PDB file of C-alpha atoms in Angstrom:
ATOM      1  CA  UNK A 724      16.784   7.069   7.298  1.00  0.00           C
ATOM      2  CA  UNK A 725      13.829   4.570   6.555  1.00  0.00           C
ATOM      3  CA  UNK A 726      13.750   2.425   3.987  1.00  0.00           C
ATOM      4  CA  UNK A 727      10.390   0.262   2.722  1.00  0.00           C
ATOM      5  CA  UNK A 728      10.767  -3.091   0.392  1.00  0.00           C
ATOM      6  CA  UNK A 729       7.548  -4.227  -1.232  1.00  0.00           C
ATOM      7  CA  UNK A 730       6.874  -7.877  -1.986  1.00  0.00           C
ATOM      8  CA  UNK A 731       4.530  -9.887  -3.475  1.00  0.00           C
ATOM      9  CA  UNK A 732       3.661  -8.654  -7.119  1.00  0.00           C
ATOM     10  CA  UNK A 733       2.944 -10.810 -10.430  1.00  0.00           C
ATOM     11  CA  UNK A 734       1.046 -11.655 -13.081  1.00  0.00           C
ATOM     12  CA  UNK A 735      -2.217 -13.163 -12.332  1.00  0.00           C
ATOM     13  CA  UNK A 736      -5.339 -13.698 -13.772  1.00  0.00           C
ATOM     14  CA  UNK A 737      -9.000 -11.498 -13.485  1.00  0.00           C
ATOM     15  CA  UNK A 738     -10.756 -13.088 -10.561  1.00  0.00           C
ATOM     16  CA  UNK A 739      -7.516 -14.140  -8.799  1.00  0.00           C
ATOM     17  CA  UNK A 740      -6.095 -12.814  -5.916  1.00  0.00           C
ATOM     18  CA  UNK A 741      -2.476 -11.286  -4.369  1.00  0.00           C
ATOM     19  CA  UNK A 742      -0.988 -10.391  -0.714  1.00  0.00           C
ATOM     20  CA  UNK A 743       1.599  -7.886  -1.243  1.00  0.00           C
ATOM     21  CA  UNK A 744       4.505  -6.823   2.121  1.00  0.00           C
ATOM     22  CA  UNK A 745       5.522  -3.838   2.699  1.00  0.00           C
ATOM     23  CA  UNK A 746       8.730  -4.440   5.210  1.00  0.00           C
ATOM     24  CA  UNK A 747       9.991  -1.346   7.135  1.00  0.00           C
ATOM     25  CA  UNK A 748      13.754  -0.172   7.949  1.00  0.00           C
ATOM     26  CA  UNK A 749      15.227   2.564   9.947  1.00  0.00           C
ATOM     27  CA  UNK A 750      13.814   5.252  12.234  1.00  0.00           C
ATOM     28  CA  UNK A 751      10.365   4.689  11.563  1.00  0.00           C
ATOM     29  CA  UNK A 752       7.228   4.518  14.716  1.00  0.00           C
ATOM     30  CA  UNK A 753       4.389   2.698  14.798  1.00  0.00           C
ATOM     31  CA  UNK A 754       2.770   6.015  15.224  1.00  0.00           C
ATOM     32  CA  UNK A 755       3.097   7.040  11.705  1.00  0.00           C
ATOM     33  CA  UNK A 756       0.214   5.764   9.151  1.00  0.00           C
ATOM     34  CA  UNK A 757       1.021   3.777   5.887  1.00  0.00           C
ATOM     35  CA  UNK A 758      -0.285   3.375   2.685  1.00  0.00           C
ATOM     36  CA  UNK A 759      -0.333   1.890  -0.440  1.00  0.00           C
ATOM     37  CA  UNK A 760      -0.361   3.662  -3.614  1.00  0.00           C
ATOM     38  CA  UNK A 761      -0.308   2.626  -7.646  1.00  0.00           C
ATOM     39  CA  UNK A 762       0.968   3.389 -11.136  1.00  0.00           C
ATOM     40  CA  UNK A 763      -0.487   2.332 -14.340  1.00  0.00           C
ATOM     41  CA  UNK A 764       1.311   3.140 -17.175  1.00  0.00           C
ATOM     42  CA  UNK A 765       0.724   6.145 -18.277  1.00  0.00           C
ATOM     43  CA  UNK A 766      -1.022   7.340 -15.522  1.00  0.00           C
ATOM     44  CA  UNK A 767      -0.528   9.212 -12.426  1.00  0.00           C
ATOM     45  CA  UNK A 768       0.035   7.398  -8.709  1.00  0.00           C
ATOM     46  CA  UNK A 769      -2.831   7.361  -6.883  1.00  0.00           C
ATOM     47  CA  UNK A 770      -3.793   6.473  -3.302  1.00  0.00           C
ATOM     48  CA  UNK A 771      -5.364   3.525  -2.915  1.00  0.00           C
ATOM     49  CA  UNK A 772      -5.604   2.102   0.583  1.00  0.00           C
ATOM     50  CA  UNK A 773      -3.997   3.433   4.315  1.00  0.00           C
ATOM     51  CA  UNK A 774      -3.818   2.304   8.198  1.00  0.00           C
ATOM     52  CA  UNK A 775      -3.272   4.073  10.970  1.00  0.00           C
ATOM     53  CA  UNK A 776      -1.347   3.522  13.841  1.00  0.00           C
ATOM     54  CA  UNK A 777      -3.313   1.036  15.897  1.00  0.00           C
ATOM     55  CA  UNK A 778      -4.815  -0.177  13.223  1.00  0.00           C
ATOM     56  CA  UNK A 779      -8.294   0.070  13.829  1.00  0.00           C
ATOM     57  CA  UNK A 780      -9.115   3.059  11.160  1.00  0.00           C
ATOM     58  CA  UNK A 781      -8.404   2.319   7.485  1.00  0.00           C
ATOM     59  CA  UNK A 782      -9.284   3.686   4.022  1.00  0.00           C
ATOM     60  CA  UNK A 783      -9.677   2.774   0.620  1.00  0.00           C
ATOM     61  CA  UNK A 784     -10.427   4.243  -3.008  1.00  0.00           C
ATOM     62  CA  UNK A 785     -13.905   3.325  -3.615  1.00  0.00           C
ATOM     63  CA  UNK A 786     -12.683   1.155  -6.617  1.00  0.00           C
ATOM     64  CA  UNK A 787     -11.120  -1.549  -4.403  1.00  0.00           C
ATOM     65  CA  UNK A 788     -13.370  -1.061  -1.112  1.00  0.00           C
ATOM     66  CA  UNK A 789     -14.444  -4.485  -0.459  1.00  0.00           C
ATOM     67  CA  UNK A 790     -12.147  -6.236  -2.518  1.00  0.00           C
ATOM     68  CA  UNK A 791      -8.554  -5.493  -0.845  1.00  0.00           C
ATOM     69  CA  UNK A 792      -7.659  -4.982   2.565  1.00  0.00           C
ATOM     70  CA  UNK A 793      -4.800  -3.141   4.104  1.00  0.00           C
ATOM     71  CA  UNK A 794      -3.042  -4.717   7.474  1.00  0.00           C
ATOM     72  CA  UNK A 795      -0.163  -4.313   9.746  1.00  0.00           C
ATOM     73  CA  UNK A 796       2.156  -5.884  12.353  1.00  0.00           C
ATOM     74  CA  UNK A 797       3.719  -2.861  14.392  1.00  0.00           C
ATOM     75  CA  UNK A 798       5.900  -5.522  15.926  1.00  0.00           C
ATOM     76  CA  UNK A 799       7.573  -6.609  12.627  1.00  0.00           C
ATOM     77  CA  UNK A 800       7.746  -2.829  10.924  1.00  0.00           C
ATOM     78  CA  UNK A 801       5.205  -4.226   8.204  1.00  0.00           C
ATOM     79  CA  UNK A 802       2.272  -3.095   6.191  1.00  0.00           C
ATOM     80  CA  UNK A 803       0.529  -5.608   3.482  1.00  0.00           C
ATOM     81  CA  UNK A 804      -2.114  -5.258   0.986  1.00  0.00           C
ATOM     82  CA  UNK A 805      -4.366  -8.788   0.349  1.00  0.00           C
ATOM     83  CA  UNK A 806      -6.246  -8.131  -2.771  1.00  0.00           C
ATOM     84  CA  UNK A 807      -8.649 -10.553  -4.031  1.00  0.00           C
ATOM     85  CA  UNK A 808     -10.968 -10.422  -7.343  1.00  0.00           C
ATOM     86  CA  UNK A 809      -8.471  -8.689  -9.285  1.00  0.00           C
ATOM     87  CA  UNK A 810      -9.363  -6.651 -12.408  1.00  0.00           C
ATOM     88  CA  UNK A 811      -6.895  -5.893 -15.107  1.00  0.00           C
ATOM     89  CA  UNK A 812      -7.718  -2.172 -14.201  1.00  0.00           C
ATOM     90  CA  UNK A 813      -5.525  -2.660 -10.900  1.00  0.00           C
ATOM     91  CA  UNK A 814      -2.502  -3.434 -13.145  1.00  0.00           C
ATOM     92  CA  UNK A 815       0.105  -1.468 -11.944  1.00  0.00           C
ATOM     93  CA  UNK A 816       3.123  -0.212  -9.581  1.00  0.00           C
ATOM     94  CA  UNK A 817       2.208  -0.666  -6.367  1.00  0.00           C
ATOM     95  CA  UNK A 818       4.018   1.517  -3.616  1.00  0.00           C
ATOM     96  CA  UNK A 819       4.088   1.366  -0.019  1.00  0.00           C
ATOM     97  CA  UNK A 820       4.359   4.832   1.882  1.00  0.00           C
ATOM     98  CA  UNK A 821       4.502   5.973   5.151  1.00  0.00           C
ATOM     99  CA  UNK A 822       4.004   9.758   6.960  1.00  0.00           C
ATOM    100  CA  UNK A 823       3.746  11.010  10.383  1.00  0.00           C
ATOM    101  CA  UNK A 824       0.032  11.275  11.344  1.00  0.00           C
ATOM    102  CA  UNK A 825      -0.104  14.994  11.473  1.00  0.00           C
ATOM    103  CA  UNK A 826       1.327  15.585   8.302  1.00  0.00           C
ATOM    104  CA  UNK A 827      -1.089  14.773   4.642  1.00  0.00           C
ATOM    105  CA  UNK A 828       2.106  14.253   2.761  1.00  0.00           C
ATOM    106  CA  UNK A 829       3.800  10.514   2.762  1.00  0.00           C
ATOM    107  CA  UNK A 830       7.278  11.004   3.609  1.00  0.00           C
ATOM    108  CA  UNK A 831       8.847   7.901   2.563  1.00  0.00           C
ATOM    109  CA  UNK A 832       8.219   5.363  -0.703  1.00  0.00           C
ATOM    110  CA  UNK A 833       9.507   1.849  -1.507  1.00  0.00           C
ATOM    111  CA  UNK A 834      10.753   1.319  -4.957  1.00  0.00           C
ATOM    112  CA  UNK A 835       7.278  -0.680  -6.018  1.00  0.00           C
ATOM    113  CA  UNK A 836       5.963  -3.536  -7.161  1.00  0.00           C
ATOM    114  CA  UNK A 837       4.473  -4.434 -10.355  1.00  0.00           C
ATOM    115  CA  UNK A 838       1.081  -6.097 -10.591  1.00  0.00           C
ATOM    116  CA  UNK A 839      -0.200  -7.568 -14.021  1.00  0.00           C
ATOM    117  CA  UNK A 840      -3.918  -8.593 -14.361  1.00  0.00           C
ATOM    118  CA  UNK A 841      -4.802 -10.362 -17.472  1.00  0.00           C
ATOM    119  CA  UNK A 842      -8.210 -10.566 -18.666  1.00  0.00           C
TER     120      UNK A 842
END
């Protein structure tokens, strides 16, 4: 059984900046890659950044490419998310997600955390 626990979210203003943790439970490798992923309201979740095992590949939806950037400590079972010049348009539930690395489909989701940007 794995379990994931985001941290981190708030309210903040347009321009500012958050760091949100993603801490790791359970049977879970530092083969498999995690993600983040978001919910606005009324929307559907959608990927926005993941790392792979070693950490040295990583990707990001074009909208936040150069403006957040996805990390992890293998050591410590953790994943985070630093995301600077914040628009109101990344409002949202953020999730952290992980899968094994030869399967597309995240296997395992945190409960979220919500981020408010205010213009």
């Amino acid at each position: 059984q794995v379990q994931l626990v985001e941290s981190g979210g708030g309210l903040v203003q347009a321009g500012g900046s958050l760091r949100l943790s993603c801490a790791a439970s359970g049977r879970i490798f530092s083969s498999y890659v995690m993600g983040w992923f978001r919910q606005a309201p009324g929307k559907e979740r959608e990927f926005v950044a993941r790392i792979n095992s070693n950490g040295f590949s990583t990707s990001y939806k074009d909208s936040v490419k150069g403006r957040f950037t996805i990390s992890r400590d293998n050591a410590k079972n953790t994943v985070a998310l630093q995301m600077n010049s914040l628009k109101p348009e990344d409002t949202g539930v953020y999730y952290c997600a992980v899968r094994k690395p030869d399967l597309s489909a995240y296997e395992y989701w945190g409960q979220g955390t919500q981020v408010t940007v205010s213009s």
